[in-house]
PDB file of N, CA and C in Angstrom:
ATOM      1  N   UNK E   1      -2.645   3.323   8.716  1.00  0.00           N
ATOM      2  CA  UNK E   1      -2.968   2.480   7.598  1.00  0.00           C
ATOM      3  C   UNK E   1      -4.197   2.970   6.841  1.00  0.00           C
ATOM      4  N   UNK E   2      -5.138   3.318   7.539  1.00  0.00           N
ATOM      5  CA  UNK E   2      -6.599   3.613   7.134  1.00  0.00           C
ATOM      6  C   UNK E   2      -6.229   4.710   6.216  1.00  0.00           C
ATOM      7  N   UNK E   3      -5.390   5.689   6.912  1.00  0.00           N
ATOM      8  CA  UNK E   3      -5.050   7.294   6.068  1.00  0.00           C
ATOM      9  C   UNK E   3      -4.370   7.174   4.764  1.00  0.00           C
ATOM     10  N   UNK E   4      -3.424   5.986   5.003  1.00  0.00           N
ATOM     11  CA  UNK E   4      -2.359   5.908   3.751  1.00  0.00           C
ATOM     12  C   UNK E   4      -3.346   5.186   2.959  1.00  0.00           C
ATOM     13  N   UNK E   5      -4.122   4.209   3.318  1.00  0.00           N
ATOM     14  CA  UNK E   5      -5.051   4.075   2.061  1.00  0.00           C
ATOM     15  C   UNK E   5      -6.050   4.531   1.503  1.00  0.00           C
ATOM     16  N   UNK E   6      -6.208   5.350   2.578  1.00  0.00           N
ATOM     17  CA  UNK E   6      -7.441   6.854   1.841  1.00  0.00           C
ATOM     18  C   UNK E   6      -6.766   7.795   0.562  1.00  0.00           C
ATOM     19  N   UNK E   7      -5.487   7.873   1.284  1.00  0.00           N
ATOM     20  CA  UNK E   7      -4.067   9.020   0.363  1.00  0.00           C
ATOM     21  C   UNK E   7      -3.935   8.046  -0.954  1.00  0.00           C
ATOM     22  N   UNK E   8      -3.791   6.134  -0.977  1.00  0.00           N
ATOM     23  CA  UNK E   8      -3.451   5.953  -2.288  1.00  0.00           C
ATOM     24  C   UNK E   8      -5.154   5.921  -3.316  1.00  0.00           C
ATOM     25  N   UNK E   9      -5.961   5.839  -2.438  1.00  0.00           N
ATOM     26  CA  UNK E   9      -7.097   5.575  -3.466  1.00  0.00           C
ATOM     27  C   UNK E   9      -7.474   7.241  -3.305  1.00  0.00           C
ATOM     28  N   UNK E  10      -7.174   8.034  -3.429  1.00  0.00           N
ATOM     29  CA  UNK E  10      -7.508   9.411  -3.416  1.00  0.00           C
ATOM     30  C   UNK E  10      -6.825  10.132  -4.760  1.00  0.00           C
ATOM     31  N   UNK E  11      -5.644   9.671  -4.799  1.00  0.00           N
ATOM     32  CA  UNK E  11      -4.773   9.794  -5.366  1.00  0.00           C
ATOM     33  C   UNK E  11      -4.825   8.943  -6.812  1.00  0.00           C
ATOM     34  N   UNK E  12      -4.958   7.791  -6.872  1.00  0.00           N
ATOM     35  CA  UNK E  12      -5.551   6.417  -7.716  1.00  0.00           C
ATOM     36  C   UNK E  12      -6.967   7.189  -8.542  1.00  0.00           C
ATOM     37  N   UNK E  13      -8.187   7.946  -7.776  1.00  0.00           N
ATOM     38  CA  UNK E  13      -9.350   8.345  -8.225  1.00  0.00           C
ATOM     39  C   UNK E  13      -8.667   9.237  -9.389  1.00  0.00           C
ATOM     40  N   UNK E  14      -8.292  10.278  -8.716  1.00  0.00           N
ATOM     41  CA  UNK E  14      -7.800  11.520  -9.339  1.00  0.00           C
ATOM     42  C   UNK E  14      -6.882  11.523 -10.325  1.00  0.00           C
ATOM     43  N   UNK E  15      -5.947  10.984 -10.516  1.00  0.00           N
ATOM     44  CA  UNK E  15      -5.298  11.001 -11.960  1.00  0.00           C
ATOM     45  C   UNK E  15      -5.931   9.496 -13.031  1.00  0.00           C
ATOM     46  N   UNK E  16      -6.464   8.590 -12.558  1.00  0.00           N
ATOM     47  CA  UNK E  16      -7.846   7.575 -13.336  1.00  0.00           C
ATOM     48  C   UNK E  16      -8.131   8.317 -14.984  1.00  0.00           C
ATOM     49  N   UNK E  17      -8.419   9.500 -14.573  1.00  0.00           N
ATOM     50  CA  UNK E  17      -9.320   9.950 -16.296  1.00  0.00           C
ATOM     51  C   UNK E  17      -8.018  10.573 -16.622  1.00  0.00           C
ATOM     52  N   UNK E  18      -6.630  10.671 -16.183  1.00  0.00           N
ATOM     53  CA  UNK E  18      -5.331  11.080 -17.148  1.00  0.00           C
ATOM     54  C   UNK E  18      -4.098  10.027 -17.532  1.00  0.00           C
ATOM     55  N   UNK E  19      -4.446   9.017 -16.712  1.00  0.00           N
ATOM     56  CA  UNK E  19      -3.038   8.080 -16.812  1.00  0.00           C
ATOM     57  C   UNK E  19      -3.772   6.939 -16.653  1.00  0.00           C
ATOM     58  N   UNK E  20      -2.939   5.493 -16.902  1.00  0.00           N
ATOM     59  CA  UNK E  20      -3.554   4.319 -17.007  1.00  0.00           C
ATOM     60  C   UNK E  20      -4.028   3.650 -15.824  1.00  0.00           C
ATOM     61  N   UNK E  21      -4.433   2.934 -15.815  1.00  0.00           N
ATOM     62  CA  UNK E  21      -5.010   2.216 -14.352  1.00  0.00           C
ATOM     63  C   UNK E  21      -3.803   1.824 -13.564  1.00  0.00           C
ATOM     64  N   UNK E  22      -2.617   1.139 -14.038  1.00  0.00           N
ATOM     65  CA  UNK E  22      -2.003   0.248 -13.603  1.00  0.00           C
ATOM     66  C   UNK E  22      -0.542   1.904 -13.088  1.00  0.00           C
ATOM     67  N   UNK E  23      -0.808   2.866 -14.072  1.00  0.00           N
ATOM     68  CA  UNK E  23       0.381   3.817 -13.687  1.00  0.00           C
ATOM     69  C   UNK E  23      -0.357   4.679 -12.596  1.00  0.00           C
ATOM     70  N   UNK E  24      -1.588   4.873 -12.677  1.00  0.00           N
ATOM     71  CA  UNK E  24      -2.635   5.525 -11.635  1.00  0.00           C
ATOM     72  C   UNK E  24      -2.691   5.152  -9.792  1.00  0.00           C
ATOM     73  N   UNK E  25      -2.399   3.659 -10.136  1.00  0.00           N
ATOM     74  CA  UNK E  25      -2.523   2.837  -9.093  1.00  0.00           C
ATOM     75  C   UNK E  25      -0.800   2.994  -8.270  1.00  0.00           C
ATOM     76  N   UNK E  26       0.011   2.773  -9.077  1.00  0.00           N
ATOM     77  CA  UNK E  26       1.095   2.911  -8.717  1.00  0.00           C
ATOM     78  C   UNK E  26       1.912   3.600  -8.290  1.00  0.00           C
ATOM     79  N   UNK E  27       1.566   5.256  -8.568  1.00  0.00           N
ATOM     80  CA  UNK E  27       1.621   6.402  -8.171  1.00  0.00           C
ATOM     81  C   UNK E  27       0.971   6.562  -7.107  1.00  0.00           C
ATOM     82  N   UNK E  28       0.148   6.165  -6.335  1.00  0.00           N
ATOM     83  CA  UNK E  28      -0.285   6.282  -5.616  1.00  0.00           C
ATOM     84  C   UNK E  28      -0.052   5.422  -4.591  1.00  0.00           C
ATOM     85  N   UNK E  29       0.287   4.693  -4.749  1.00  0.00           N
ATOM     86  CA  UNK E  29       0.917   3.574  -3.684  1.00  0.00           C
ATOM     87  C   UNK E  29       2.134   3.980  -3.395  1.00  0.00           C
ATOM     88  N   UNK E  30       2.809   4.704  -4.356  1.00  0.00           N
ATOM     89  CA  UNK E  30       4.156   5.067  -3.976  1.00  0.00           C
ATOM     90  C   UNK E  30       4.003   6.574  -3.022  1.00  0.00           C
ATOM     91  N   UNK E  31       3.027   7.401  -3.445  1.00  0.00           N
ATOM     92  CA  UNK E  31       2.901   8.514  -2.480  1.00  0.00           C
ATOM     93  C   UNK E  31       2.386   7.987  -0.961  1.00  0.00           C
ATOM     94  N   UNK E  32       2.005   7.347  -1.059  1.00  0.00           N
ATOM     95  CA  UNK E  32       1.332   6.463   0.175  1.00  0.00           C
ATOM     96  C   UNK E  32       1.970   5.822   1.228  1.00  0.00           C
ATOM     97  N   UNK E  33       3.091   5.136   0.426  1.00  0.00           N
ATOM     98  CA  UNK E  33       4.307   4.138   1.004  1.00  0.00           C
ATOM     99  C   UNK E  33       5.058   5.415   2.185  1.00  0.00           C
ATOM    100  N   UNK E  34       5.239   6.130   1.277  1.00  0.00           N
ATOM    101  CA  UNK E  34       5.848   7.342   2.069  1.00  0.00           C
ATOM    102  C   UNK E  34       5.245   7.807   3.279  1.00  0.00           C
ATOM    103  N   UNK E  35       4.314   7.990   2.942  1.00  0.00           N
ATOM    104  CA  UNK E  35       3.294   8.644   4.257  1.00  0.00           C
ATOM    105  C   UNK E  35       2.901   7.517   5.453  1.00  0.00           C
ATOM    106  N   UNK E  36       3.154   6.166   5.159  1.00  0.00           N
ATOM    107  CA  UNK E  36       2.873   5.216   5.648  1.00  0.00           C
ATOM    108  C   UNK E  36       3.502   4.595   6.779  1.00  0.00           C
ATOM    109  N   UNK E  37       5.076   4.913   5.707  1.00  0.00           N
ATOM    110  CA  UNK E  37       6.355   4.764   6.855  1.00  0.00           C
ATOM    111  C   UNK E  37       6.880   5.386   7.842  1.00  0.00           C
ATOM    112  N   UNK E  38       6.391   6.781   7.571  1.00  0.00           N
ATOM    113  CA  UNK E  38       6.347   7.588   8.289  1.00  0.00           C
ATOM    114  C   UNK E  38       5.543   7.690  10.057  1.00  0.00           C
ATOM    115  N   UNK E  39       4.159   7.256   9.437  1.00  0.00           N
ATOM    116  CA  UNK E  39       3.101   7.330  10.772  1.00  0.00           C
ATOM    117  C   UNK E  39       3.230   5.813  11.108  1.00  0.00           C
ATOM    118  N   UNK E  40       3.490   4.904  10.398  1.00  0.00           N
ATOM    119  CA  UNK E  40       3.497   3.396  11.226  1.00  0.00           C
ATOM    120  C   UNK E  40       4.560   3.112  12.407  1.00  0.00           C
ATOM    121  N   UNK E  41       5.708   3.613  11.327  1.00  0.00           N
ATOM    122  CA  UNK E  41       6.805   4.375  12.829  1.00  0.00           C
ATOM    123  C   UNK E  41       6.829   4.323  13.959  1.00  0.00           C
ATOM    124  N   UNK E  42       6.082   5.475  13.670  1.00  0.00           N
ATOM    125  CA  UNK E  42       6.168   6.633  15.066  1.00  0.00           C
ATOM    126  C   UNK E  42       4.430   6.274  15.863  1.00  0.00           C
ATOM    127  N   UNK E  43       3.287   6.244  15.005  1.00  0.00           N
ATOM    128  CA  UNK E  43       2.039   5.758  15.821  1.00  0.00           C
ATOM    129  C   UNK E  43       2.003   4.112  16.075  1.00  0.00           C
ATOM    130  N   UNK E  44       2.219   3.717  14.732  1.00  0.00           N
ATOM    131  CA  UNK E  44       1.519   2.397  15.123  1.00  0.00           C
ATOM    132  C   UNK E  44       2.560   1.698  16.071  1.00  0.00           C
ATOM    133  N   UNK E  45       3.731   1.860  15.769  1.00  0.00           N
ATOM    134  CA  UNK E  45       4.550   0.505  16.315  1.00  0.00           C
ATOM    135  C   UNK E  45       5.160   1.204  17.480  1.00  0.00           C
ATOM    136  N   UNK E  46       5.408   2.815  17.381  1.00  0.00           N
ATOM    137  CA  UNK E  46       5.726   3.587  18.261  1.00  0.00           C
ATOM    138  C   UNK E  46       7.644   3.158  18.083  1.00  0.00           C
ATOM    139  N   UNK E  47       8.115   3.374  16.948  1.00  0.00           N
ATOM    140  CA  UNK E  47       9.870   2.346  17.062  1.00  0.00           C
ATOM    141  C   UNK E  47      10.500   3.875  15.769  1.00  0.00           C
ATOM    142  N   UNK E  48      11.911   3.923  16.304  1.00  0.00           N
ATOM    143  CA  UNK E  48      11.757   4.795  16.027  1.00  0.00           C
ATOM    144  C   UNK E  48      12.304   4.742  14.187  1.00  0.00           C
ATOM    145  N   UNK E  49      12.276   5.948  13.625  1.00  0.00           N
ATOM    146  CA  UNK E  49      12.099   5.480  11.658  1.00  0.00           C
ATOM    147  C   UNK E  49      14.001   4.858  11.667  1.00  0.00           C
ATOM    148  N   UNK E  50      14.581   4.452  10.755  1.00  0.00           N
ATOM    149  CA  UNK E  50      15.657   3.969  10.528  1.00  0.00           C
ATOM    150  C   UNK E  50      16.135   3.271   9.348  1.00  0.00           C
ATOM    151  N   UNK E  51      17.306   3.266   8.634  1.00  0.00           N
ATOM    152  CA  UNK E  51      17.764   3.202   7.614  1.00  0.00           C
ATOM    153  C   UNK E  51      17.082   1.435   7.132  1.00  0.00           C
ATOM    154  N   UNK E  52      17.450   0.835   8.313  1.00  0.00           N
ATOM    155  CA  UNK E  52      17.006  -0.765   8.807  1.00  0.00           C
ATOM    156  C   UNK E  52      15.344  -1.131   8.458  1.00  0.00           C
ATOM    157  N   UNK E  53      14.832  -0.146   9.119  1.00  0.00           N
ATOM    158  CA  UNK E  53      13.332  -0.356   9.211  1.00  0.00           C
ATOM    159  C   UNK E  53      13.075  -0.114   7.775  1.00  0.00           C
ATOM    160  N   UNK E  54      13.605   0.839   6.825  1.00  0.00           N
ATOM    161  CA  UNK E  54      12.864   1.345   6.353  1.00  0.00           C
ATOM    162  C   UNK E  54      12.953   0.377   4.753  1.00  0.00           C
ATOM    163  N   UNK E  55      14.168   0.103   5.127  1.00  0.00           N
ATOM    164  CA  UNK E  55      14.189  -1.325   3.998  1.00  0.00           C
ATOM    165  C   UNK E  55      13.482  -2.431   4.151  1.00  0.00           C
ATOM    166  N   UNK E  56      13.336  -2.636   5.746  1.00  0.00           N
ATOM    167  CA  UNK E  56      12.281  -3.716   5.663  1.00  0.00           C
ATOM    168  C   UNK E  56      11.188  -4.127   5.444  1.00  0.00           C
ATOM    169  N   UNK E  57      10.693  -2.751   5.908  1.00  0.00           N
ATOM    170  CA  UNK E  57       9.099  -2.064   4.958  1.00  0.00           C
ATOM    171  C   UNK E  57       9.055  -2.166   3.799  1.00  0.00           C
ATOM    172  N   UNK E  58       9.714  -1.652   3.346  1.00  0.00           N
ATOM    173  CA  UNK E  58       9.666  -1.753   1.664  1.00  0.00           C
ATOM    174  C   UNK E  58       9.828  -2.885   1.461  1.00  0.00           C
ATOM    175  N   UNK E  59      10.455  -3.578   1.997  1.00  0.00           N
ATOM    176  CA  UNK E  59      10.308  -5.040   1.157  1.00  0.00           C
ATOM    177  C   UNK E  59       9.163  -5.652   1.441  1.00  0.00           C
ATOM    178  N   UNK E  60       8.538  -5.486   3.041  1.00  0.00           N
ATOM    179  CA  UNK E  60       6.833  -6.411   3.216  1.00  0.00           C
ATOM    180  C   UNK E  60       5.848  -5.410   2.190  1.00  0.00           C
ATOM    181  N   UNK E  61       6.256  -4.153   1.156  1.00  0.00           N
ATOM    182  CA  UNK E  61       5.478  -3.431   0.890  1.00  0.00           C
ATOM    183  C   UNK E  61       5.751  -3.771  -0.481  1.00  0.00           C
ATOM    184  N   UNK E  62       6.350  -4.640  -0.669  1.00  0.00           N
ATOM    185  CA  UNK E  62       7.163  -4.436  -2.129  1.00  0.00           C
ATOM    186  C   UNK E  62       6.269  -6.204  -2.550  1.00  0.00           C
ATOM    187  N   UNK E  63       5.991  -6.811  -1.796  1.00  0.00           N
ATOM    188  CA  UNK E  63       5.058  -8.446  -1.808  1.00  0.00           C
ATOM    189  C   UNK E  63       3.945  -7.726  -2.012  1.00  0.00           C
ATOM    190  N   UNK E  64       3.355  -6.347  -1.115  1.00  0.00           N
ATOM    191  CA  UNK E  64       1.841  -6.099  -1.196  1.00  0.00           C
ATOM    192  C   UNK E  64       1.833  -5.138  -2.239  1.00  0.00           C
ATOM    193  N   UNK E  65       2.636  -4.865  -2.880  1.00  0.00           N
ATOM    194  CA  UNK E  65       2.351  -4.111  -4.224  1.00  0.00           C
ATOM    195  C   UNK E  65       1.835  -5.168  -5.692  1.00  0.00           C
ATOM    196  N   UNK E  66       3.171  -5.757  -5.012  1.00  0.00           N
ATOM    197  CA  UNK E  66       3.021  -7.198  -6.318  1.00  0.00           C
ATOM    198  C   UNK E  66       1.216  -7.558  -5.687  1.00  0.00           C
ATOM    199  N   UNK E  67       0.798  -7.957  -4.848  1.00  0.00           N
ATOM    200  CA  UNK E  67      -0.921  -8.762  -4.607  1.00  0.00           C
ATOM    201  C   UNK E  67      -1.274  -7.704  -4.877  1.00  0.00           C
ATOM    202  N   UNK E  68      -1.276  -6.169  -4.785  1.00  0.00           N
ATOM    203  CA  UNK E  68      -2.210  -4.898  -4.551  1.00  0.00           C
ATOM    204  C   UNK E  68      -2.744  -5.166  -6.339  1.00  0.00           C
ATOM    205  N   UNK E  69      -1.686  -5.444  -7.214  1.00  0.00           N
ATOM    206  CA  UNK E  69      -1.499  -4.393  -8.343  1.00  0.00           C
ATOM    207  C   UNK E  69      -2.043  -5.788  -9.290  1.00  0.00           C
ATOM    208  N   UNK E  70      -2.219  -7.264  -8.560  1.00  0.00           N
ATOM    209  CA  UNK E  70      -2.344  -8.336  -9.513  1.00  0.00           C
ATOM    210  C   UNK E  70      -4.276  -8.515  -9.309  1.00  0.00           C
ATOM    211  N   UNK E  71      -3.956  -8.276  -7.885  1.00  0.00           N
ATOM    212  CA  UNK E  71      -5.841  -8.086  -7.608  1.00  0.00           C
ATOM    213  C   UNK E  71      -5.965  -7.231  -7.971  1.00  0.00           C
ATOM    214  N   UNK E  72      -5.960  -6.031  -8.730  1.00  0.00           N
ATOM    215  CA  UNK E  72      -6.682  -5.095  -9.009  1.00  0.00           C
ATOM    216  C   UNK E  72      -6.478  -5.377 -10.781  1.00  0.00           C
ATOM    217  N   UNK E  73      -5.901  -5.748 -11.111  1.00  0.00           N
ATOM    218  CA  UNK E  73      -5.968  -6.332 -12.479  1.00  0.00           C
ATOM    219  C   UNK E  73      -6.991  -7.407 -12.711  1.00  0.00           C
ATOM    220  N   UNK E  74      -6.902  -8.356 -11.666  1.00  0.00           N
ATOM    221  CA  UNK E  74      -8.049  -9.912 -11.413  1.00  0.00           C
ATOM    222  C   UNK E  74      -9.550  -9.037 -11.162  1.00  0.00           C
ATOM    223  N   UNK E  75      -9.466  -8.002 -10.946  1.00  0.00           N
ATOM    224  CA  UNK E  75     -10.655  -7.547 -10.535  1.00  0.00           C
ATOM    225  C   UNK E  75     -11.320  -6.437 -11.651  1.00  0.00           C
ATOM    226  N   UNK E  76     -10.801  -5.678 -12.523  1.00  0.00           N
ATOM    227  CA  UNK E  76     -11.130  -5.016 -13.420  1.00  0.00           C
ATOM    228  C   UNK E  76     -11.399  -6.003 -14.285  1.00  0.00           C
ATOM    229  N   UNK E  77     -10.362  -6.683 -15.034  1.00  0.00           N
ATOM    230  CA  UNK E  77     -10.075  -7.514 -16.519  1.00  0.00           C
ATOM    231  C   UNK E  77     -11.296  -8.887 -16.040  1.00  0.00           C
ATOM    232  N   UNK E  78     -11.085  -9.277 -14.953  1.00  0.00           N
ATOM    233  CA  UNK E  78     -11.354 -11.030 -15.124  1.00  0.00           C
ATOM    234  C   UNK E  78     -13.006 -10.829 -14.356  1.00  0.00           C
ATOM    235  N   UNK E  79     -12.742 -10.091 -13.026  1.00  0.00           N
ATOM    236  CA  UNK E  79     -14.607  -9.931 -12.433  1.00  0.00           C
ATOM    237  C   UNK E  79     -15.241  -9.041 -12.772  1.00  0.00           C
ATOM    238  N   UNK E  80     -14.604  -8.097 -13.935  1.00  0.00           N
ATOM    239  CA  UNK E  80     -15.368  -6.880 -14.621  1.00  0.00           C
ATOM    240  C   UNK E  80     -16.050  -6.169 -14.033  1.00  0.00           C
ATOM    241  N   UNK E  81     -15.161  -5.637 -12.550  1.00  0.00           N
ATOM    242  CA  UNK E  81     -15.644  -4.512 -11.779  1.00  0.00           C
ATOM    243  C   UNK E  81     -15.072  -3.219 -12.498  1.00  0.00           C
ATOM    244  N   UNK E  82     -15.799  -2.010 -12.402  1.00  0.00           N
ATOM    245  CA  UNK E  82     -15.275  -0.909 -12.718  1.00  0.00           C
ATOM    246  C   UNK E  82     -14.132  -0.117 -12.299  1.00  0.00           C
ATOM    247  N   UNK E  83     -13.132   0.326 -12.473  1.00  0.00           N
ATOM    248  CA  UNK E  83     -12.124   0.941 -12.573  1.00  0.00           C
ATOM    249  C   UNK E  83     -12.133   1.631 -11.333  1.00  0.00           C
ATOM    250  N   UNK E  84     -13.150   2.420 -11.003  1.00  0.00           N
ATOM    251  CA  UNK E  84     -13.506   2.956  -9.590  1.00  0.00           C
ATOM    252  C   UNK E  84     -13.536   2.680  -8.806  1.00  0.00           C
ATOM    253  N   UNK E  85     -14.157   1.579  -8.699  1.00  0.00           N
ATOM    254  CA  UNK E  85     -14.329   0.843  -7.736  1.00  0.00           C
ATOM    255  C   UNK E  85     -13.615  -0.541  -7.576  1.00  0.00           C
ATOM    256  N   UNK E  86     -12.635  -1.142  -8.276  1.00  0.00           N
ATOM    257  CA  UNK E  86     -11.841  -2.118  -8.086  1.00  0.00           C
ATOM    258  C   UNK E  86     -10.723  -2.248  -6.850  1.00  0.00           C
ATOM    259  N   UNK E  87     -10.413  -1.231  -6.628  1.00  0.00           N
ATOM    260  CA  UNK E  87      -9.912  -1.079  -5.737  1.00  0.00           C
ATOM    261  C   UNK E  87     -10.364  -1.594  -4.134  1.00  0.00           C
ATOM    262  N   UNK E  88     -11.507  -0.953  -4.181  1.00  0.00           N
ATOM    263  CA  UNK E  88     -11.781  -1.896  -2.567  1.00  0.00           C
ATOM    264  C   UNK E  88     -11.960  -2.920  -2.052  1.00  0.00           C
ATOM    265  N   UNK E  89     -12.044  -4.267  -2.587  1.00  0.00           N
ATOM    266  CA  UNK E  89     -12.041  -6.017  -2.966  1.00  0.00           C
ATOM    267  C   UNK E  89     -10.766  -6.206  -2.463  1.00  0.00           C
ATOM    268  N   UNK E  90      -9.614  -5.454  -3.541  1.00  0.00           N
ATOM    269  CA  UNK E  90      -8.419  -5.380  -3.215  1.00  0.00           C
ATOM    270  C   UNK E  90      -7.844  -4.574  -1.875  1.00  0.00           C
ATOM    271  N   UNK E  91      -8.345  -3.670  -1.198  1.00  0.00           N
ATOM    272  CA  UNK E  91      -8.113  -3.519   0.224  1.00  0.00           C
ATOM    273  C   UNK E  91      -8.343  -4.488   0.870  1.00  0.00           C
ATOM    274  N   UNK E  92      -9.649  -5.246   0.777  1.00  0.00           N
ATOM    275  CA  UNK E  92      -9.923  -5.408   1.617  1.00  0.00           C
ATOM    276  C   UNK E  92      -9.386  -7.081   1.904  1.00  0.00           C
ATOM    277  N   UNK E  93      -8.636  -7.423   1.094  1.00  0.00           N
ATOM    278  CA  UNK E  93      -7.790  -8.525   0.798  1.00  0.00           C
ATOM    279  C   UNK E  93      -6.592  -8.177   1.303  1.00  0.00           C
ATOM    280  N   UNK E  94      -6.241  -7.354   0.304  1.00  0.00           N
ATOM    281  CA  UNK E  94      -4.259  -6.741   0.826  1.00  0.00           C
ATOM    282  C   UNK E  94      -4.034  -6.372   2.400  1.00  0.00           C
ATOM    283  N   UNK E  95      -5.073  -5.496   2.431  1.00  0.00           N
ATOM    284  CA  UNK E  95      -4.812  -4.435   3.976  1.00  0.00           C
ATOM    285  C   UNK E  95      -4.425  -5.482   4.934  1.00  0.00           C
ATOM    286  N   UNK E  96      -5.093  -6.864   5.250  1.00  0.00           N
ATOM    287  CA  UNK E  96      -4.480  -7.358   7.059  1.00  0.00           C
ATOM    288  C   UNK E  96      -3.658  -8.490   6.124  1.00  0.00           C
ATOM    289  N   UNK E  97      -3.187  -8.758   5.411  1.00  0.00           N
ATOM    290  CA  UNK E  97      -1.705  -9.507   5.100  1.00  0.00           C
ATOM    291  C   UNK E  97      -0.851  -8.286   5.033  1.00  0.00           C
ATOM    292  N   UNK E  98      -1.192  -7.178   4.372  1.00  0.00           N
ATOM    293  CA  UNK E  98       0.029  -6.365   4.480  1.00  0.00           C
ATOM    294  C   UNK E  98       0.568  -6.092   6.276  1.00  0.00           C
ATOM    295  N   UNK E  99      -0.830  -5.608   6.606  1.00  0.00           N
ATOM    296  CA  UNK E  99      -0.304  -5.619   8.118  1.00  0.00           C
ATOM    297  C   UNK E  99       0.392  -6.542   8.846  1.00  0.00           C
ATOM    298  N   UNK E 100       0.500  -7.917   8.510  1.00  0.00           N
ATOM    299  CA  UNK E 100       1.447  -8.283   9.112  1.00  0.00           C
ATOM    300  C   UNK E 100       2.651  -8.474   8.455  1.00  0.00           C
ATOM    301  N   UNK E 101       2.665  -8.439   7.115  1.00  0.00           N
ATOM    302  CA  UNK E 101       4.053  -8.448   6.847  1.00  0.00           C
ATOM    303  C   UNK E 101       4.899  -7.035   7.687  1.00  0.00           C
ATOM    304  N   UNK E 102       3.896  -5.853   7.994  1.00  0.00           N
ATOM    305  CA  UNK E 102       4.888  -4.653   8.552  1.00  0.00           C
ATOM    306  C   UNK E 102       4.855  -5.097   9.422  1.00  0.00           C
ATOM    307  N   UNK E 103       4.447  -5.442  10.187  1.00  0.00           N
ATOM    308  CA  UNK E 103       4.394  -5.814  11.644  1.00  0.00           C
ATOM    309  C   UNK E 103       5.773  -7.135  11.968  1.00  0.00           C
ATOM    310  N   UNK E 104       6.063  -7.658  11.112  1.00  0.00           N
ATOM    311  CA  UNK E 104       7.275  -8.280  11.045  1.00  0.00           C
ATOM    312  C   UNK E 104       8.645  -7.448  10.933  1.00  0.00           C
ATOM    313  N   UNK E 105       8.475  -6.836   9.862  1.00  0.00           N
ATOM    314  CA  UNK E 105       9.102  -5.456   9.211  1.00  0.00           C
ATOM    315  C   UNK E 105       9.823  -4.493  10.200  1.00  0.00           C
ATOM    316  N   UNK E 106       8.519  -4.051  10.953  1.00  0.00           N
ATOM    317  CA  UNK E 106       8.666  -2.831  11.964  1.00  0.00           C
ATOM    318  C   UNK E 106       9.349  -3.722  13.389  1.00  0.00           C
ATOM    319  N   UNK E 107       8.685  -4.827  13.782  1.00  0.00           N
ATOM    320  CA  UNK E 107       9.207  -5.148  15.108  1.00  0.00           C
ATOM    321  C   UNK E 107      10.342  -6.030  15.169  1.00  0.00           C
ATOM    322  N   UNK E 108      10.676  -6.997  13.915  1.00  0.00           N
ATOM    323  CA  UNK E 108      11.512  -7.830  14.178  1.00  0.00           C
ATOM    324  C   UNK E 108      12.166  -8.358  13.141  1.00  0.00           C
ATOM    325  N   UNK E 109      13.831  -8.736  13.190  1.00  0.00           N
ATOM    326  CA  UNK E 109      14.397  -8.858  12.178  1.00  0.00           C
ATOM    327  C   UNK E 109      13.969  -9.834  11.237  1.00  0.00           C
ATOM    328  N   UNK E 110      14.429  -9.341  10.004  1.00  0.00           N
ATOM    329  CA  UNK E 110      13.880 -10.858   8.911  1.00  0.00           C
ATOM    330  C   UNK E 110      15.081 -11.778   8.684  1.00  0.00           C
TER     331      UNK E 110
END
């Protein structure tokens, strides 16, 4: 989790001064998602990847995109944090609801 959100705000920094906030952000969540499903898998939950799992992820990932992408809008536009730094308010909100929506996701049917 820690890595995939290092990979989307790494990713989020770096294209910032070429593309918009909201397409910046999103691109990067989507390179992330990938890398995410991958190691939550196989480290965190230790289960193995699957056609099943991997829809289910996406869908507890597809709620934390919608909060990722509305707090980081509530947080630029409305608490007039900087662009740079908006992002981490919003981790630090998203990150343990997302975790359990995977944690539903990964271990048990919906």
């Amino acid at each position: 989790g820690a890595t995939a959100m290092a990979i989307h705000y790494g990713i989020y920094y770096v294209l910032l001064p070429v593309l918009p906030v909201n397409v910046s952000f999103s691109l990067g969540y989507f390179i992330s998602f990938l890398y995410n499903f991958t190691m939550t898998s196989y480290f965190t939950f230790k289960v193995k990847p699957s056609v099943d799992r991997f829809f289910r992820f996406a869908a507890s990932h597809g709620t934390n995109y919608l909060l990722q992408t509305l707090l980081l809008n509530f947080f630029i536009h409305v608490a007039g944090l900087n662009e740079k730094i908006a992002p981490v308010p919003v981790y630090a909100i998203a990150v343990p609801v997302n975790y359990m929506l995977v944690r539903l996701a990964m271990k048990h049917k919906l």
